[in-house]
Amino acid sequence: MKRREVIKKIGFSFGAVTLTPSLLSVLNGCDFKQEGWQPKFLSYQEYDMTDKITDIFIPKTDIPGAKELNLSRFIDAHYQLMLSSAEQKNIKFLMKKFSDMLLEKTSKKKLDEVSTSEYENQFSRLLKADKLQRQRWQKSYNDYTKKLNKGEAVKPLSKDINSYIFLDGLRQLSIWGFRNSEYIGEKVLAYDPVPGQQRGCVDLIETTGGKSWSI
């Protein structure tokens, strides 16, 4: 199945994200043409890593991918504008654990030496692990954060757990930003700028050709 068809069927399955005017302007490209743009939250190294990861998640095919839609800039703005200081600190921590794991697994000294295929190998190992393993990682992380929030003593999580949590969260945010970008919303998903009548139980194939509605 082509990626265009997959995107049409992706559901908004990971919770609502509140969009501020500032974040909306970034998502729809208002800030992307600024000369000399620089990341506001991520370091240059973190930004480059995010850019590479999102491009692997959503490469350009018959429709624009992450790079063409500047998803890494949106993600940088999301981290800056939407996260609390504690959440920002946690993102930095998870990114560091992921980069440490990546360098260790690839025997590289610098992130810019890691190839796309080496990134993909780790994505496959973590994101495509069997369901039970992924559930264990998520539970371990949830239990860890609950204890941490209560001020209880905790044992450090493995790099694999931290890396999985980081990648899964970034993948979800990338898909969300992709689906809600102006181009995808108007050109790929079902789009009606002036909604009319409300109909309840209708066949999606009949009404939109199987496309999800643009948000």
mmCIF file with all atom_site columns, C-alpha atoms in Angstrom:
data_model
loop_
_atom_site.group_PDB
_atom_site.id
_atom_site.type_symbol
_atom_site.label_atom_id
_atom_site.label_alt_id
_atom_site.label_comp_id
_atom_site.label_asym_id
_atom_site.label_entity_id
_atom_site.label_seq_id
_atom_site.pdbx_PDB_ins_code
_atom_site.Cartn_x
_atom_site.Cartn_y
_atom_site.Cartn_z
_atom_site.occupancy
_atom_site.B_iso_or_equiv
_atom_site.pdbx_formal_charge
_atom_site.auth_seq_id
_atom_site.auth_comp_id
_atom_site.auth_asym_id
_atom_site.auth_atom_id
_atom_site.pdbx_PDB_model_num
ATOM 1   C CA . MET A 1 1   ? 0.000   0.000  0.000  1.00 0.00 ? 1   MET A CA 1
ATOM 2   C CA . LYS A 1 2   ? 1.371   3.412  -0.922 1.00 0.00 ? 2   LYS A CA 1
ATOM 3   C CA . ARG A 1 3   ? 2.106   5.823  1.890  1.00 0.00 ? 3   ARG A CA 1
ATOM 4   C CA . ARG A 1 4   ? -0.572  8.214  0.595  1.00 0.00 ? 4   ARG A CA 1
ATOM 5   C CA . GLU A 1 5   ? -3.195  5.533  1.239  1.00 0.00 ? 5   GLU A CA 1
ATOM 6   C CA . VAL A 1 6   ? -1.772  4.729  4.672  1.00 0.00 ? 6   VAL A CA 1
ATOM 7   C CA . ILE A 1 7   ? -1.847  8.385  5.741  1.00 0.00 ? 7   ILE A CA 1
ATOM 8   C CA . LYS A 1 8   ? -5.473  8.689  4.666  1.00 0.00 ? 8   LYS A CA 1
ATOM 9   C CA . LYS A 1 9   ? -6.345  5.926  7.112  1.00 0.00 ? 9   LYS A CA 1
ATOM 10  C CA . ILE A 1 10  ? -4.216  7.005  10.083 1.00 0.00 ? 10  ILE A CA 1
ATOM 11  C CA . GLY A 1 11  ? -6.424  7.812  13.046 1.00 0.00 ? 11  GLY A CA 1
ATOM 12  C CA . PHE A 1 12  ? -5.840  10.495 15.659 1.00 0.00 ? 12  PHE A CA 1
ATOM 13  C CA . SER A 1 13  ? -5.180  7.838  18.269 1.00 0.00 ? 13  SER A CA 1
ATOM 14  C CA . PHE A 1 14  ? -2.753  9.351  20.740 1.00 0.00 ? 14  PHE A CA 1
ATOM 15  C CA . GLY A 1 15  ? -4.595  12.137 22.480 1.00 0.00 ? 15  GLY A CA 1
ATOM 16  C CA . ALA A 1 16  ? -5.370  15.750 21.815 1.00 0.00 ? 16  ALA A CA 1
ATOM 17  C CA . VAL A 1 17  ? -2.712  18.426 21.595 1.00 0.00 ? 17  VAL A CA 1
ATOM 18  C CA . THR A 1 18  ? -3.680  22.028 22.240 1.00 0.00 ? 18  THR A CA 1
ATOM 19  C CA . LEU A 1 19  ? -2.463  24.360 19.516 1.00 0.00 ? 19  LEU A CA 1
ATOM 20  C CA . THR A 1 20  ? -1.502  27.890 20.507 1.00 0.00 ? 20  THR A CA 1
ATOM 21  C CA . PRO A 1 21  ? -1.382  30.621 17.818 1.00 0.00 ? 21  PRO A CA 1
ATOM 22  C CA . SER A 1 22  ? 2.429   30.471 17.965 1.00 0.00 ? 22  SER A CA 1
ATOM 23  C CA . LEU A 1 23  ? 2.470   26.724 17.401 1.00 0.00 ? 23  LEU A CA 1
ATOM 24  C CA . LEU A 1 24  ? -0.113  26.979 14.627 1.00 0.00 ? 24  LEU A CA 1
ATOM 25  C CA . SER A 1 25  ? 2.033   29.509 12.793 1.00 0.00 ? 25  SER A CA 1
ATOM 26  C CA . VAL A 1 26  ? 4.990   27.139 12.944 1.00 0.00 ? 26  VAL A CA 1
ATOM 27  C CA . LEU A 1 27  ? 2.928   24.135 11.863 1.00 0.00 ? 27  LEU A CA 1
ATOM 28  C CA . ASN A 1 28  ? 1.542   25.999 8.855  1.00 0.00 ? 28  ASN A CA 1
ATOM 29  C CA . GLY A 1 29  ? 4.873   27.364 7.738  1.00 0.00 ? 29  GLY A CA 1
ATOM 30  C CA . CYS A 1 30  ? 4.660   31.012 8.803  1.00 0.00 ? 30  CYS A CA 1
ATOM 31  C CA . ASP A 1 31  ? 8.023   30.833 10.569 1.00 0.00 ? 31  ASP A CA 1
ATOM 32  C CA . PHE A 1 32  ? 9.798   28.481 8.183  1.00 0.00 ? 32  PHE A CA 1
ATOM 33  C CA . LYS A 1 33  ? 10.883  31.083 5.641  1.00 0.00 ? 33  LYS A CA 1
ATOM 34  C CA . GLN A 1 34  ? 12.635  33.249 8.185  1.00 0.00 ? 34  GLN A CA 1
ATOM 35  C CA . GLU A 1 35  ? 16.210  33.774 7.100  1.00 0.00 ? 35  GLU A CA 1
ATOM 36  C CA . GLY A 1 36  ? 18.711  32.402 9.581  1.00 0.00 ? 36  GLY A CA 1
ATOM 37  C CA . TRP A 1 37  ? 16.161  30.235 11.429 1.00 0.00 ? 37  TRP A CA 1
ATOM 38  C CA . GLN A 1 38  ? 17.638  28.514 14.477 1.00 0.00 ? 38  GLN A CA 1
ATOM 39  C CA . PRO A 1 39  ? 16.192  25.903 16.850 1.00 0.00 ? 39  PRO A CA 1
ATOM 40  C CA . LYS A 1 40  ? 14.768  27.451 19.999 1.00 0.00 ? 40  LYS A CA 1
ATOM 41  C CA . PHE A 1 41  ? 14.837  24.417 22.305 1.00 0.00 ? 41  PHE A CA 1
ATOM 42  C CA . LEU A 1 42  ? 16.965  21.720 20.717 1.00 0.00 ? 42  LEU A CA 1
ATOM 43  C CA . SER A 1 43  ? 20.720  21.990 20.342 1.00 0.00 ? 43  SER A CA 1
ATOM 44  C CA . TYR A 1 44  ? 22.012  21.851 16.770 1.00 0.00 ? 44  TYR A CA 1
ATOM 45  C CA . GLN A 1 45  ? 23.090  18.251 17.301 1.00 0.00 ? 45  GLN A CA 1
ATOM 46  C CA . GLU A 1 46  ? 19.689  17.314 18.756 1.00 0.00 ? 46  GLU A CA 1
ATOM 47  C CA . TYR A 1 47  ? 17.938  19.110 15.912 1.00 0.00 ? 47  TYR A CA 1
ATOM 48  C CA . ASP A 1 48  ? 20.002  17.294 13.262 1.00 0.00 ? 48  ASP A CA 1
ATOM 49  C CA . MET A 1 49  ? 19.233  13.966 14.930 1.00 0.00 ? 49  MET A CA 1
ATOM 50  C CA . THR A 1 50  ? 15.515  14.811 15.087 1.00 0.00 ? 50  THR A CA 1
ATOM 51  C CA . ASP A 1 51  ? 15.577  15.835 11.423 1.00 0.00 ? 51  ASP A CA 1
ATOM 52  C CA . LYS A 1 52  ? 17.144  12.522 10.432 1.00 0.00 ? 52  LYS A CA 1
ATOM 53  C CA . ILE A 1 53  ? 14.734  10.486 12.535 1.00 0.00 ? 53  ILE A CA 1
ATOM 54  C CA . THR A 1 54  ? 11.600  12.222 11.243 1.00 0.00 ? 54  THR A CA 1
ATOM 55  C CA . ASP A 1 55  ? 12.809  11.880 7.654  1.00 0.00 ? 55  ASP A CA 1
ATOM 56  C CA . ILE A 1 56  ? 13.094  8.121  8.194  1.00 0.00 ? 56  ILE A CA 1
ATOM 57  C CA . PHE A 1 57  ? 9.644   8.016  9.800  1.00 0.00 ? 57  PHE A CA 1
ATOM 58  C CA . ILE A 1 58  ? 8.035   10.054 7.013  1.00 0.00 ? 58  ILE A CA 1
ATOM 59  C CA . PRO A 1 59  ? 10.186  10.127 3.856  1.00 0.00 ? 59  PRO A CA 1
ATOM 60  C CA . LYS A 1 60  ? 9.223   11.974 0.711  1.00 0.00 ? 60  LYS A CA 1
ATOM 61  C CA . THR A 1 61  ? 7.315   9.796  -1.761 1.00 0.00 ? 61  THR A CA 1
ATOM 62  C CA . ASP A 1 62  ? 4.433   10.921 -3.951 1.00 0.00 ? 62  ASP A CA 1
ATOM 63  C CA . ILE A 1 63  ? 3.649   13.513 -1.271 1.00 0.00 ? 63  ILE A CA 1
ATOM 64  C CA . PRO A 1 64  ? 6.001   15.729 0.773  1.00 0.00 ? 64  PRO A CA 1
ATOM 65  C CA . GLY A 1 65  ? 7.781   14.122 3.701  1.00 0.00 ? 65  GLY A CA 1
ATOM 66  C CA . ALA A 1 66  ? 9.052   15.376 7.036  1.00 0.00 ? 66  ALA A CA 1
ATOM 67  C CA . LYS A 1 67  ? 11.880  17.459 5.567  1.00 0.00 ? 67  LYS A CA 1
ATOM 68  C CA . GLU A 1 68  ? 9.686   19.176 2.991  1.00 0.00 ? 68  GLU A CA 1
ATOM 69  C CA . LEU A 1 69  ? 7.100   20.011 5.670  1.00 0.00 ? 69  LEU A CA 1
ATOM 70  C CA . ASN A 1 70  ? 9.735   21.150 8.188  1.00 0.00 ? 70  ASN A CA 1
ATOM 71  C CA . LEU A 1 71  ? 8.424   18.810 10.856 1.00 0.00 ? 71  LEU A CA 1
ATOM 72  C CA . SER A 1 72  ? 11.611  19.115 12.894 1.00 0.00 ? 72  SER A CA 1
ATOM 73  C CA . ARG A 1 73  ? 10.981  22.847 13.264 1.00 0.00 ? 73  ARG A CA 1
ATOM 74  C CA . PHE A 1 74  ? 7.453   22.134 14.417 1.00 0.00 ? 74  PHE A CA 1
ATOM 75  C CA . ILE A 1 75  ? 8.755   19.582 16.923 1.00 0.00 ? 75  ILE A CA 1
ATOM 76  C CA . ASP A 1 76  ? 11.321  22.054 18.245 1.00 0.00 ? 76  ASP A CA 1
ATOM 77  C CA . ALA A 1 77  ? 8.546   24.638 18.692 1.00 0.00 ? 77  ALA A CA 1
ATOM 78  C CA . HIS A 1 78  ? 6.267   22.084 20.342 1.00 0.00 ? 78  HIS A CA 1
ATOM 79  C CA . TYR A 1 79  ? 8.936   21.198 22.878 1.00 0.00 ? 79  TYR A CA 1
ATOM 80  C CA . GLN A 1 80  ? 9.603   24.872 23.545 1.00 0.00 ? 80  GLN A CA 1
ATOM 81  C CA . LEU A 1 81  ? 6.018   26.141 23.741 1.00 0.00 ? 81  LEU A CA 1
ATOM 82  C CA . MET A 1 82  ? 3.961   23.207 24.980 1.00 0.00 ? 82  MET A CA 1
ATOM 83  C CA . LEU A 1 83  ? 6.062   21.364 27.557 1.00 0.00 ? 83  LEU A CA 1
ATOM 84  C CA . SER A 1 84  ? 6.607   22.220 31.192 1.00 0.00 ? 84  SER A CA 1
ATOM 85  C CA . SER A 1 85  ? 10.171  22.689 32.400 1.00 0.00 ? 85  SER A CA 1
ATOM 86  C CA . ALA A 1 86  ? 10.076  19.191 33.915 1.00 0.00 ? 86  ALA A CA 1
ATOM 87  C CA . GLU A 1 87  ? 8.843   17.702 30.628 1.00 0.00 ? 87  GLU A CA 1
ATOM 88  C CA . GLN A 1 88  ? 11.517  19.585 28.702 1.00 0.00 ? 88  GLN A CA 1
ATOM 89  C CA . LYS A 1 89  ? 14.172  18.215 31.029 1.00 0.00 ? 89  LYS A CA 1
ATOM 90  C CA . ASN A 1 90  ? 12.811  14.708 30.493 1.00 0.00 ? 90  ASN A CA 1
ATOM 91  C CA . ILE A 1 91  ? 12.885  15.064 26.696 1.00 0.00 ? 91  ILE A CA 1
ATOM 92  C CA . LYS A 1 92  ? 16.526  16.121 26.848 1.00 0.00 ? 92  LYS A CA 1
ATOM 93  C CA . PHE A 1 93  ? 17.253  13.142 29.108 1.00 0.00 ? 93  PHE A CA 1
ATOM 94  C CA . LEU A 1 94  ? 15.533  10.672 26.770 1.00 0.00 ? 94  LEU A CA 1
ATOM 95  C CA . MET A 1 95  ? 17.286  12.098 23.721 1.00 0.00 ? 95  MET A CA 1
ATOM 96  C CA . LYS A 1 96  ? 20.638  11.700 25.447 1.00 0.00 ? 96  LYS A CA 1
ATOM 97  C CA . LYS A 1 97  ? 19.884  8.094  26.366 1.00 0.00 ? 97  LYS A CA 1
ATOM 98  C CA . PHE A 1 98  ? 18.845  7.354  22.790 1.00 0.00 ? 98  PHE A CA 1
ATOM 99  C CA . SER A 1 99  ? 21.947  8.962  21.287 1.00 0.00 ? 99  SER A CA 1
ATOM 100 C CA . ASP A 1 100 ? 24.174  7.105  23.778 1.00 0.00 ? 100 ASP A CA 1
ATOM 101 C CA . MET A 1 101 ? 22.504  3.824  22.849 1.00 0.00 ? 101 MET A CA 1
ATOM 102 C CA . LEU A 1 102 ? 22.861  4.573  19.132 1.00 0.00 ? 102 LEU A CA 1
ATOM 103 C CA . LEU A 1 103 ? 26.577  5.302  19.397 1.00 0.00 ? 103 LEU A CA 1
ATOM 104 C CA . GLU A 1 104 ? 27.112  2.229  21.538 1.00 0.00 ? 104 GLU A CA 1
ATOM 105 C CA . LYS A 1 105 ? 25.242  -0.115 19.177 1.00 0.00 ? 105 LYS A CA 1
ATOM 106 C CA . THR A 1 106 ? 26.963  1.261  16.062 1.00 0.00 ? 106 THR A CA 1
ATOM 107 C CA . SER A 1 107 ? 30.438  1.653  17.604 1.00 0.00 ? 107 SER A CA 1
ATOM 108 C CA . LYS A 1 108 ? 30.537  5.238  16.355 1.00 0.00 ? 108 LYS A CA 1
ATOM 109 C CA . LYS A 1 109 ? 31.986  8.231  18.176 1.00 0.00 ? 109 LYS A CA 1
ATOM 110 C CA . LYS A 1 110 ? 29.773  10.931 16.657 1.00 0.00 ? 110 LYS A CA 1
ATOM 111 C CA . LEU A 1 111 ? 26.114  10.985 15.648 1.00 0.00 ? 111 LEU A CA 1
ATOM 112 C CA . ASP A 1 112 ? 26.886  12.412 12.222 1.00 0.00 ? 112 ASP A CA 1
ATOM 113 C CA . GLU A 1 113 ? 28.843  9.213  11.525 1.00 0.00 ? 113 GLU A CA 1
ATOM 114 C CA . VAL A 1 114 ? 25.744  7.038  12.025 1.00 0.00 ? 114 VAL A CA 1
ATOM 115 C CA . SER A 1 115 ? 24.186  5.985  8.718  1.00 0.00 ? 115 SER A CA 1
ATOM 116 C CA . THR A 1 116 ? 20.502  5.952  7.865  1.00 0.00 ? 116 THR A CA 1
ATOM 117 C CA . SER A 1 117 ? 20.507  2.146  7.750  1.00 0.00 ? 117 SER A CA 1
ATOM 118 C CA . GLU A 1 118 ? 22.012  2.028  11.248 1.00 0.00 ? 118 GLU A CA 1
ATOM 119 C CA . TYR A 1 119 ? 19.239  4.287  12.520 1.00 0.00 ? 119 TYR A CA 1
ATOM 120 C CA . GLU A 1 120 ? 16.693  2.044  10.815 1.00 0.00 ? 120 GLU A CA 1
ATOM 121 C CA . ASN A 1 121 ? 18.176  -1.071 12.421 1.00 0.00 ? 121 ASN A CA 1
ATOM 122 C CA . GLN A 1 122 ? 17.579  0.384  15.880 1.00 0.00 ? 122 GLN A CA 1
ATOM 123 C CA . PHE A 1 123 ? 14.079  1.566  14.953 1.00 0.00 ? 123 PHE A CA 1
ATOM 124 C CA . SER A 1 124 ? 13.246  -1.953 13.827 1.00 0.00 ? 124 SER A CA 1
ATOM 125 C CA . ARG A 1 125 ? 14.706  -3.502 16.969 1.00 0.00 ? 125 ARG A CA 1
ATOM 126 C CA . LEU A 1 126 ? 12.799  -1.187 19.310 1.00 0.00 ? 126 LEU A CA 1
ATOM 127 C CA . LEU A 1 127 ? 9.624   -0.035 17.564 1.00 0.00 ? 127 LEU A CA 1
ATOM 128 C CA . LYS A 1 128 ? 8.967   -3.401 15.932 1.00 0.00 ? 128 LYS A CA 1
ATOM 129 C CA . ALA A 1 129 ? 9.693   -5.474 19.018 1.00 0.00 ? 129 ALA A CA 1
ATOM 130 C CA . ASP A 1 130 ? 6.894   -7.897 19.859 1.00 0.00 ? 130 ASP A CA 1
ATOM 131 C CA . LYS A 1 131 ? 3.835   -6.389 21.503 1.00 0.00 ? 131 LYS A CA 1
ATOM 132 C CA . LEU A 1 132 ? 4.467   -7.964 24.900 1.00 0.00 ? 132 LEU A CA 1
ATOM 133 C CA . GLN A 1 133 ? 7.988   -6.539 25.043 1.00 0.00 ? 133 GLN A CA 1
ATOM 134 C CA . ARG A 1 134 ? 6.758   -3.064 24.115 1.00 0.00 ? 134 ARG A CA 1
ATOM 135 C CA . GLN A 1 135 ? 4.084   -3.279 26.808 1.00 0.00 ? 135 GLN A CA 1
ATOM 136 C CA . ARG A 1 136 ? 6.738   -4.248 29.368 1.00 0.00 ? 136 ARG A CA 1
ATOM 137 C CA . TRP A 1 137 ? 8.904   -1.290 28.399 1.00 0.00 ? 137 TRP A CA 1
ATOM 138 C CA . GLN A 1 138 ? 5.951   1.083  28.657 1.00 0.00 ? 138 GLN A CA 1
ATOM 139 C CA . LYS A 1 139 ? 4.892   -0.312 32.037 1.00 0.00 ? 139 LYS A CA 1
ATOM 140 C CA . SER A 1 140 ? 8.440   -0.064 33.386 1.00 0.00 ? 140 SER A CA 1
ATOM 141 C CA . TYR A 1 141 ? 8.613   3.552  32.292 1.00 0.00 ? 141 TYR A CA 1
ATOM 142 C CA . ASN A 1 142 ? 5.181   4.390  33.734 1.00 0.00 ? 142 ASN A CA 1
ATOM 143 C CA . ASP A 1 143 ? 6.068   2.778  37.073 1.00 0.00 ? 143 ASP A CA 1
ATOM 144 C CA . TYR A 1 144 ? 9.393   4.632  37.111 1.00 0.00 ? 144 TYR A CA 1
ATOM 145 C CA . THR A 1 145 ? 7.806   8.042  36.514 1.00 0.00 ? 145 THR A CA 1
ATOM 146 C CA . LYS A 1 146 ? 5.099   7.432  39.138 1.00 0.00 ? 146 LYS A CA 1
ATOM 147 C CA . LYS A 1 147 ? 7.704   6.630  41.780 1.00 0.00 ? 147 LYS A CA 1
ATOM 148 C CA . LEU A 1 148 ? 9.835   9.553  40.693 1.00 0.00 ? 148 LEU A CA 1
ATOM 149 C CA . ASN A 1 149 ? 6.899   11.949 40.991 1.00 0.00 ? 149 ASN A CA 1
ATOM 150 C CA . LYS A 1 150 ? 6.222   10.661 44.510 1.00 0.00 ? 150 LYS A CA 1
ATOM 151 C CA . GLY A 1 151 ? 9.829   11.231 45.503 1.00 0.00 ? 151 GLY A CA 1
ATOM 152 C CA . GLU A 1 152 ? 10.488  7.529  45.934 1.00 0.00 ? 152 GLU A CA 1
ATOM 153 C CA . ALA A 1 153 ? 13.835  5.885  45.244 1.00 0.00 ? 153 ALA A CA 1
ATOM 154 C CA . VAL A 1 154 ? 14.082  4.487  41.726 1.00 0.00 ? 154 VAL A CA 1
ATOM 155 C CA . LYS A 1 155 ? 16.530  2.341  39.809 1.00 0.00 ? 155 LYS A CA 1
ATOM 156 C CA . PRO A 1 156 ? 17.767  3.701  36.468 1.00 0.00 ? 156 PRO A CA 1
ATOM 157 C CA . LEU A 1 157 ? 15.934  2.355  33.430 1.00 0.00 ? 157 LEU A CA 1
ATOM 158 C CA . SER A 1 158 ? 17.803  0.591  30.663 1.00 0.00 ? 158 SER A CA 1
ATOM 159 C CA . LYS A 1 159 ? 18.868  2.488  27.554 1.00 0.00 ? 159 LYS A CA 1
ATOM 160 C CA . ASP A 1 160 ? 16.483  0.349  25.514 1.00 0.00 ? 160 ASP A CA 1
ATOM 161 C CA . ILE A 1 161 ? 13.493  1.395  27.620 1.00 0.00 ? 161 ILE A CA 1
ATOM 162 C CA . ASN A 1 162 ? 14.401  5.081  27.473 1.00 0.00 ? 162 ASN A CA 1
ATOM 163 C CA . SER A 1 163 ? 15.156  4.839  23.755 1.00 0.00 ? 163 SER A CA 1
ATOM 164 C CA . TYR A 1 164 ? 11.848  3.118  23.011 1.00 0.00 ? 164 TYR A CA 1
ATOM 165 C CA . ILE A 1 165 ? 9.889   5.752  24.952 1.00 0.00 ? 165 ILE A CA 1
ATOM 166 C CA . PHE A 1 166 ? 11.710  8.549  23.135 1.00 0.00 ? 166 PHE A CA 1
ATOM 167 C CA . LEU A 1 167 ? 11.233  7.060  19.661 1.00 0.00 ? 167 LEU A CA 1
ATOM 168 C CA . ASP A 1 168 ? 7.596   6.138  20.211 1.00 0.00 ? 168 ASP A CA 1
ATOM 169 C CA . GLY A 1 169 ? 6.771   9.632  21.449 1.00 0.00 ? 169 GLY A CA 1
ATOM 170 C CA . LEU A 1 170 ? 8.652   11.298 18.598 1.00 0.00 ? 170 LEU A CA 1
ATOM 171 C CA . ARG A 1 171 ? 6.949   9.044  16.058 1.00 0.00 ? 171 ARG A CA 1
ATOM 172 C CA . GLN A 1 172 ? 3.513   9.974  17.381 1.00 0.00 ? 172 GLN A CA 1
ATOM 173 C CA . LEU A 1 173 ? 4.326   13.686 17.431 1.00 0.00 ? 173 LEU A CA 1
ATOM 174 C CA . SER A 1 174 ? 5.723   13.454 13.889 1.00 0.00 ? 174 SER A CA 1
ATOM 175 C CA . ILE A 1 175 ? 2.566   11.788 12.585 1.00 0.00 ? 175 ILE A CA 1
ATOM 176 C CA . TRP A 1 176 ? 0.400   14.314 14.403 1.00 0.00 ? 176 TRP A CA 1
ATOM 177 C CA . GLY A 1 177 ? 2.347   17.245 12.962 1.00 0.00 ? 177 GLY A CA 1
ATOM 178 C CA . PHE A 1 178 ? 2.281   15.655 9.513  1.00 0.00 ? 178 PHE A CA 1
ATOM 179 C CA . ARG A 1 179 ? -1.475  15.112 9.565  1.00 0.00 ? 179 ARG A CA 1
ATOM 180 C CA . ASN A 1 180 ? -2.137  18.634 10.763 1.00 0.00 ? 180 ASN A CA 1
ATOM 181 C CA . SER A 1 181 ? 0.179   20.479 8.399  1.00 0.00 ? 181 SER A CA 1
ATOM 182 C CA . GLU A 1 182 ? -1.569  22.755 5.935  1.00 0.00 ? 182 GLU A CA 1
ATOM 183 C CA . TYR A 1 183 ? -0.482  20.804 2.851  1.00 0.00 ? 183 TYR A CA 1
ATOM 184 C CA . ILE A 1 184 ? -1.552  17.382 4.104  1.00 0.00 ? 184 ILE A CA 1
ATOM 185 C CA . GLY A 1 185 ? -4.769  18.741 5.591  1.00 0.00 ? 185 GLY A CA 1
ATOM 186 C CA . GLU A 1 186 ? -5.850  20.338 2.319  1.00 0.00 ? 186 GLU A CA 1
ATOM 187 C CA . LYS A 1 187 ? -4.244  18.151 -0.351 1.00 0.00 ? 187 LYS A CA 1
ATOM 188 C CA . VAL A 1 188 ? -4.244  14.599 1.032  1.00 0.00 ? 188 VAL A CA 1
ATOM 189 C CA . LEU A 1 189 ? -6.921  14.219 3.723  1.00 0.00 ? 189 LEU A CA 1
ATOM 190 C CA . ALA A 1 190 ? -10.626 14.892 3.231  1.00 0.00 ? 190 ALA A CA 1
ATOM 191 C CA . TYR A 1 191 ? -10.961 18.675 3.535  1.00 0.00 ? 191 TYR A CA 1
ATOM 192 C CA . ASP A 1 192 ? -13.981 20.961 3.653  1.00 0.00 ? 192 ASP A CA 1
ATOM 193 C CA . PRO A 1 193 ? -13.135 24.583 4.582  1.00 0.00 ? 193 PRO A CA 1
ATOM 194 C CA . VAL A 1 194 ? -16.822 25.391 5.099  1.00 0.00 ? 194 VAL A CA 1
ATOM 195 C CA . PRO A 1 195 ? -18.488 22.319 6.658  1.00 0.00 ? 195 PRO A CA 1
ATOM 196 C CA . GLY A 1 196 ? -22.156 21.956 5.861  1.00 0.00 ? 196 GLY A CA 1
ATOM 197 C CA . GLN A 1 197 ? -24.710 19.453 7.045  1.00 0.00 ? 197 GLN A CA 1
ATOM 198 C CA . GLN A 1 198 ? -23.997 16.955 9.809  1.00 0.00 ? 198 GLN A CA 1
ATOM 199 C CA . ARG A 1 199 ? -24.724 13.338 8.976  1.00 0.00 ? 199 ARG A CA 1
ATOM 200 C CA . GLY A 1 200 ? -24.312 10.636 11.603 1.00 0.00 ? 200 GLY A CA 1
ATOM 201 C CA . CYS A 1 201 ? -23.832 7.016  10.601 1.00 0.00 ? 201 CYS A CA 1
ATOM 202 C CA . VAL A 1 202 ? -22.480 7.174  7.059  1.00 0.00 ? 202 VAL A CA 1
ATOM 203 C CA . ASP A 1 203 ? -20.044 5.059  5.105  1.00 0.00 ? 203 ASP A CA 1
ATOM 204 C CA . LEU A 1 204 ? -16.549 6.614  5.035  1.00 0.00 ? 204 LEU A CA 1
ATOM 205 C CA . ILE A 1 205 ? -15.857 5.220  1.562  1.00 0.00 ? 205 ILE A CA 1
ATOM 206 C CA . GLU A 1 206 ? -19.042 6.828  0.267  1.00 0.00 ? 206 GLU A CA 1
ATOM 207 C CA . THR A 1 207 ? -18.473 10.228 1.859  1.00 0.00 ? 207 THR A CA 1
ATOM 208 C CA . THR A 1 208 ? -14.702 10.796 1.564  1.00 0.00 ? 208 THR A CA 1
ATOM 209 C CA . GLY A 1 209 ? -13.340 7.978  -0.561 1.00 0.00 ? 209 GLY A CA 1
ATOM 210 C CA . GLY A 1 210 ? -11.903 6.335  2.563  1.00 0.00 ? 210 GLY A CA 1
ATOM 211 C CA . LYS A 1 211 ? -9.913  9.381  3.669  1.00 0.00 ? 211 LYS A CA 1
ATOM 212 C CA . SER A 1 212 ? -9.797  10.579 7.260  1.00 0.00 ? 212 SER A CA 1
ATOM 213 C CA . TRP A 1 213 ? -11.113 14.108 7.740  1.00 0.00 ? 213 TRP A CA 1
ATOM 214 C CA . SER A 1 214 ? -8.613  16.909 8.043  1.00 0.00 ? 214 SER A CA 1
ATOM 215 C CA . ILE A 1 215 ? -8.657  18.392 11.571 1.00 0.00 ? 215 ILE A CA 1
#
